mmCIF file of C-alpha atoms in Angstrom:
data_model
loop_
_atom_site.group_PDB
_atom_site.id
_atom_site.type_symbol
_atom_site.label_atom_id
_atom_site.label_comp_id
_atom_site.label_asym_id
_atom_site.label_seq_id
_atom_site.Cartn_x
_atom_site.Cartn_y
_atom_site.Cartn_z
ATOM 1 C CA MET A 565 -115.335 53.180 -20.951
ATOM 2 C CA LYS A 566 -113.091 50.181 -21.377
ATOM 3 C CA LEU A 567 -112.535 48.922 -24.899
ATOM 4 C CA LYS A 568 -113.879 45.461 -24.043
ATOM 5 C CA THR A 569 -117.073 47.004 -22.627
ATOM 6 C CA ARG A 570 -117.452 49.227 -25.680
ATOM 7 C CA PHE A 571 -117.236 46.163 -27.967
ATOM 8 C CA SER A 572 -119.781 44.397 -25.786
ATOM 9 C CA VAL A 573 -122.157 47.348 -26.018
ATOM 10 C CA TRP A 574 -121.716 47.606 -29.781
ATOM 11 C CA GLY A 575 -122.235 43.855 -30.113
ATOM 12 C CA MET A 576 -125.474 44.035 -28.138
ATOM 13 C CA ALA A 577 -126.634 47.016 -30.188
ATOM 14 C CA ALA A 578 -125.856 45.207 -33.425
ATOM 15 C CA ALA A 579 -127.684 42.098 -32.222
ATOM 16 C CA LEU A 580 -130.698 44.176 -31.219
ATOM 17 C CA CYS A 581 -130.716 45.921 -34.588
ATOM 18 C CA LEU A 582 -130.535 42.622 -36.436
ATOM 19 C CA CYS A 583 -133.259 41.116 -34.250
ATOM 20 C CA GLY A 584 -135.297 44.278 -34.583
ATOM 21 C CA ALA A 585 -135.175 44.207 -38.372
ATOM 22 C CA SER A 586 -136.523 40.671 -38.514
ATOM 23 C CA LEU A 587 -139.044 41.381 -35.799
ATOM 24 C CA PHE A 588 -140.405 44.420 -37.622
ATOM 25 C CA ALA A 589 -140.595 42.435 -40.839
ATOM 26 C CA GLN A 590 -142.945 40.008 -39.078
ATOM 27 C CA ASP A 591 -145.361 42.772 -38.154
ATOM 28 C CA ASP A 592 -148.301 42.716 -40.569
ATOM 29 C CA ASN A 593 -150.810 45.019 -38.965
ATOM 30 C CA ASP A 594 -152.942 47.403 -40.993
ATOM 31 C CA GLY A 595 -150.934 50.590 -41.246
ATOM 32 C CA GLY A 596 -150.487 51.318 -37.556
ATOM 33 C CA PRO A 597 -147.087 51.699 -35.991
ATOM 34 C CA GLY A 598 -144.816 49.089 -37.540
ATOM 35 C CA GLY A 599 -147.212 48.494 -40.426
ATOM 36 C CA PRO A 600 -147.225 49.875 -43.937
ATOM 37 C CA GLY A 601 -146.618 53.608 -43.788
ATOM 38 C CA GLY A 602 -146.148 53.577 -39.993
ATOM 39 C CA GLY A 603 -142.979 53.644 -37.951
ATOM 40 C CA PRO A 604 -141.822 50.840 -35.697
ATOM 41 C CA ASP A 605 -143.868 50.391 -32.542
ATOM 42 C CA PRO A 606 -141.426 50.750 -29.631
ATOM 43 C CA ALA A 607 -143.680 48.800 -27.265
ATOM 44 C CA GLN A 608 -143.835 45.826 -29.626
ATOM 45 C CA PHE A 609 -140.100 45.993 -30.209
ATOM 46 C CA GLN A 610 -139.481 46.087 -26.447
ATOM 47 C CA GLN A 611 -141.821 43.139 -25.867
ATOM 48 C CA ARG A 612 -140.178 41.069 -28.590
ATOM 49 C CA MET A 613 -136.719 41.924 -27.354
ATOM 50 C CA MET A 614 -137.673 40.875 -23.822
ATOM 51 C CA SER A 615 -139.114 37.628 -25.192
ATOM 52 C CA GLN A 616 -135.852 36.942 -27.015
ATOM 53 C CA ILE A 617 -133.822 37.610 -23.870
ATOM 54 C CA ARG A 618 -136.179 35.479 -21.770
ATOM 55 C CA GLN A 619 -135.708 32.646 -24.233
ATOM 56 C CA SER A 620 -131.914 33.129 -24.253
ATOM 57 C CA LEU A 621 -131.851 33.016 -20.458
ATOM 58 C CA ASN A 622 -134.084 29.922 -20.583
ATOM 59 C CA VAL A 623 -136.631 31.371 -18.156
ATOM 60 C CA THR A 624 -139.776 29.261 -18.436
ATOM 61 C CA ASN A 625 -141.311 30.026 -15.043
ATOM 62 C CA ASP A 626 -143.503 33.151 -15.003
ATOM 63 C CA ASP A 627 -142.770 33.791 -11.317
ATOM 64 C CA GLU A 628 -139.035 33.709 -12.003
ATOM 65 C CA TRP A 629 -139.491 36.060 -14.979
ATOM 66 C CA SER A 630 -141.532 38.484 -12.870
ATOM 67 C CA VAL A 631 -138.449 38.885 -10.660
ATOM 68 C CA ILE A 632 -135.858 39.023 -13.447
ATOM 69 C CA GLN A 633 -137.691 41.200 -15.985
ATOM 70 C CA PRO A 634 -137.847 44.479 -13.978
ATOM 71 C CA MET A 635 -134.170 44.156 -13.075
ATOM 72 C CA LEU A 636 -133.304 43.418 -16.680
ATOM 73 C CA GLN A 637 -135.308 46.465 -17.779
ATOM 74 C CA LYS A 638 -133.444 48.607 -15.240
ATOM 75 C CA VAL A 639 -130.099 47.409 -16.621
ATOM 76 C CA MET A 640 -131.177 48.147 -20.181
ATOM 77 C CA ASP A 641 -132.519 51.599 -19.278
ATOM 78 C CA THR A 642 -129.452 52.623 -17.265
ATOM 79 C CA ARG A 643 -127.115 51.219 -19.957
ATOM 80 C CA ARG A 644 -128.893 53.279 -22.617
ATOM 81 C CA ASP A 645 -128.561 56.361 -20.418
ATOM 82 C CA ALA A 646 -124.914 55.696 -19.544
ATOM 83 C CA ASP A 647 -123.624 54.575 -22.942
ATOM 84 C CA MET A 648 -123.427 57.618 -25.112
ATOM 85 C CA GLY A 649 -120.020 56.530 -26.342
ATOM 86 C CA MET A 650 -117.520 58.553 -28.274
ATOM 87 C CA MET A 651 -120.024 59.616 -30.884
ATOM 88 C CA GLY A 652 -122.508 61.018 -28.411
ATOM 89 C CA PRO A 653 -126.154 60.075 -28.087
ATOM 90 C CA GLY A 654 -127.792 58.717 -31.183
ATOM 91 C CA GLY A 655 -124.570 57.912 -32.998
ATOM 92 C CA PRO A 656 -122.588 60.204 -35.310
ATOM 93 C CA GLY A 657 -124.093 63.635 -35.505
ATOM 94 C CA GLY A 658 -125.786 63.381 -32.108
ATOM 95 C CA PRO A 659 -129.532 63.163 -31.527
ATOM 96 C CA GLY A 660 -131.386 63.311 -34.785
ATOM 97 C CA GLY A 661 -128.220 62.531 -36.754
ATOM 98 C CA PRO A 662 -127.447 59.168 -38.287
ATOM 99 C CA GLY A 663 -128.596 56.591 -35.776
ATOM 100 C CA GLY A 664 -130.451 59.323 -33.864
ATOM 101 C CA LEU A 665 -132.616 56.907 -31.872
ATOM 102 C CA GLY A 666 -130.275 57.025 -28.879
ATOM 103 C CA PRO A 667 -130.810 58.895 -25.640
ATOM 104 C CA GLN A 668 -131.118 62.639 -25.674
ATOM 105 C CA ALA A 669 -128.043 64.604 -24.683
ATOM 106 C CA SER A 670 -127.804 65.286 -20.963
ATOM 107 C CA ALA A 671 -127.799 68.830 -19.635
ATOM 108 C CA GLU A 672 -124.096 68.416 -18.859
ATOM 109 C CA GLN A 673 -123.343 67.238 -22.382
ATOM 110 C CA GLN A 674 -125.337 70.109 -23.868
ATOM 111 C CA ALA A 675 -123.479 72.616 -21.659
ATOM 112 C CA LEU A 676 -120.113 71.196 -22.703
ATOM 113 C CA GLN A 677 -121.059 71.243 -26.388
ATOM 114 C CA LYS A 678 -122.343 74.803 -26.057
ATOM 115 C CA ALA A 679 -119.074 75.887 -24.420
ATOM 116 C CA LEU A 680 -117.136 74.320 -27.291
ATOM 117 C CA ASP A 681 -119.414 75.750 -29.964
ATOM 118 C CA ASN A 682 -119.192 79.236 -28.448
ATOM 119 C CA LYS A 683 -115.408 79.014 -28.097
ATOM 120 C CA ALA A 684 -115.772 79.668 -24.366
ATOM 121 C CA PRO A 685 -112.746 80.460 -22.218
ATOM 122 C CA VAL A 686 -110.627 77.484 -21.166
ATOM 123 C CA GLU A 687 -111.795 77.638 -17.541
ATOM 124 C CA GLN A 688 -115.456 77.462 -18.592
ATOM 125 C CA ILE A 689 -114.697 74.470 -20.816
ATOM 126 C CA LYS A 690 -112.801 72.745 -17.988
ATOM 127 C CA ASP A 691 -115.722 73.355 -15.614
ATOM 128 C CA ALA A 692 -118.264 71.992 -18.103
ATOM 129 C CA LEU A 693 -116.012 69.000 -18.810
ATOM 130 C CA ALA A 694 -115.686 68.214 -15.095
ATOM 131 C CA LYS A 695 -119.471 68.339 -14.669
ATOM 132 C CA TYR A 696 -119.965 66.107 -17.713
ATOM 133 C CA ARG A 697 -117.448 63.562 -16.413
ATOM 134 C CA ALA A 698 -119.078 63.558 -12.969
ATOM 135 C CA ALA A 699 -122.499 62.958 -14.531
ATOM 136 C CA ARG A 700 -121.111 60.073 -16.613
ATOM 137 C CA GLN A 701 -119.495 58.542 -13.529
ATOM 138 C CA ASP A 702 -122.823 58.764 -11.707
ATOM 139 C CA LYS A 703 -124.604 57.052 -14.611
ATOM 140 C CA GLN A 704 -121.933 54.344 -14.697
ATOM 141 C CA ALA A 705 -122.341 53.759 -10.952
ATOM 142 C CA ARG A 706 -126.114 53.418 -11.392
ATOM 143 C CA LEU A 707 -125.529 50.916 -14.202
ATOM 144 C CA GLU A 708 -123.181 48.852 -12.042
ATOM 145 C CA THR A 709 -125.746 48.829 -9.226
ATOM 146 C CA ALA A 710 -128.486 47.676 -11.612
ATOM 147 C CA GLN A 711 -126.200 44.981 -13.025
ATOM 148 C CA ALA A 712 -125.337 43.736 -9.530
ATOM 149 C CA SER A 713 -129.045 43.491 -8.679
ATOM 150 C CA LEU A 714 -129.758 41.514 -11.846
ATOM 151 C CA LYS A 715 -126.770 39.242 -11.281
ATOM 152 C CA SER A 716 -128.000 38.457 -7.764
ATOM 153 C CA VAL A 717 -131.160 36.750 -9.076
ATOM 154 C CA LEU A 718 -129.642 34.832 -11.979
ATOM 155 C CA THR A 719 -128.323 31.286 -12.002
ATOM 156 C CA ALA A 720 -124.715 30.768 -13.110
ATOM 157 C CA ARG A 721 -125.918 29.663 -16.549
ATOM 158 C CA GLN A 722 -128.211 32.695 -16.883
ATOM 159 C CA GLU A 723 -125.445 35.008 -15.722
ATOM 160 C CA ALA A 724 -123.085 33.597 -18.356
ATOM 161 C CA GLN A 725 -125.725 34.095 -21.046
ATOM 162 C CA ALA A 726 -126.383 37.647 -19.822
ATOM 163 C CA VAL A 727 -122.652 38.364 -20.141
ATOM 164 C CA LEU A 728 -122.681 37.002 -23.703
ATOM 165 C CA LEU A 729 -125.696 39.221 -24.478
ATOM 166 C CA GLY A 730 -123.771 42.245 -23.196
ATOM 167 C CA LEU A 731 -126.128 42.840 -20.273
ATOM 168 C CA LEU A 732 -123.519 42.082 -17.604
ATOM 169 C CA ARG A 733 -119.746 42.266 -17.430
#
């Protein structure tokens, strides 16, 4: 992944975390998810995040949003799947480690990690590494396709804002 893209992804993640913290603080339900004693409600977080993006893109027409929103969701989902970064899914320590809310490790990533952990022969490691790289390339291609679809329905102003949000390149 290019350094510029990595910074863009980290910037978007930081912005989402900052927005998420203030959004969760606004939740005052009675002990359910997001309330006292409960964890954050992913559906509410997702809805609020989409509302923030809709506002940033200045989409006021519901018909326009009904076209943009599914494509935006596809970009976000494929980006989450494709961007495991240098630290692996979930941040340092992998899934369940610090920042462990990221995507679960793919089968290819698990196979590569297992080969490393088991001190497998070099050829087995090379094979697992090749499969992992191929899977990452496939995920990156799916992300680029989703981004192209989203870009095709945005105005120039919306596209520029989406780039600043880290949704497009």
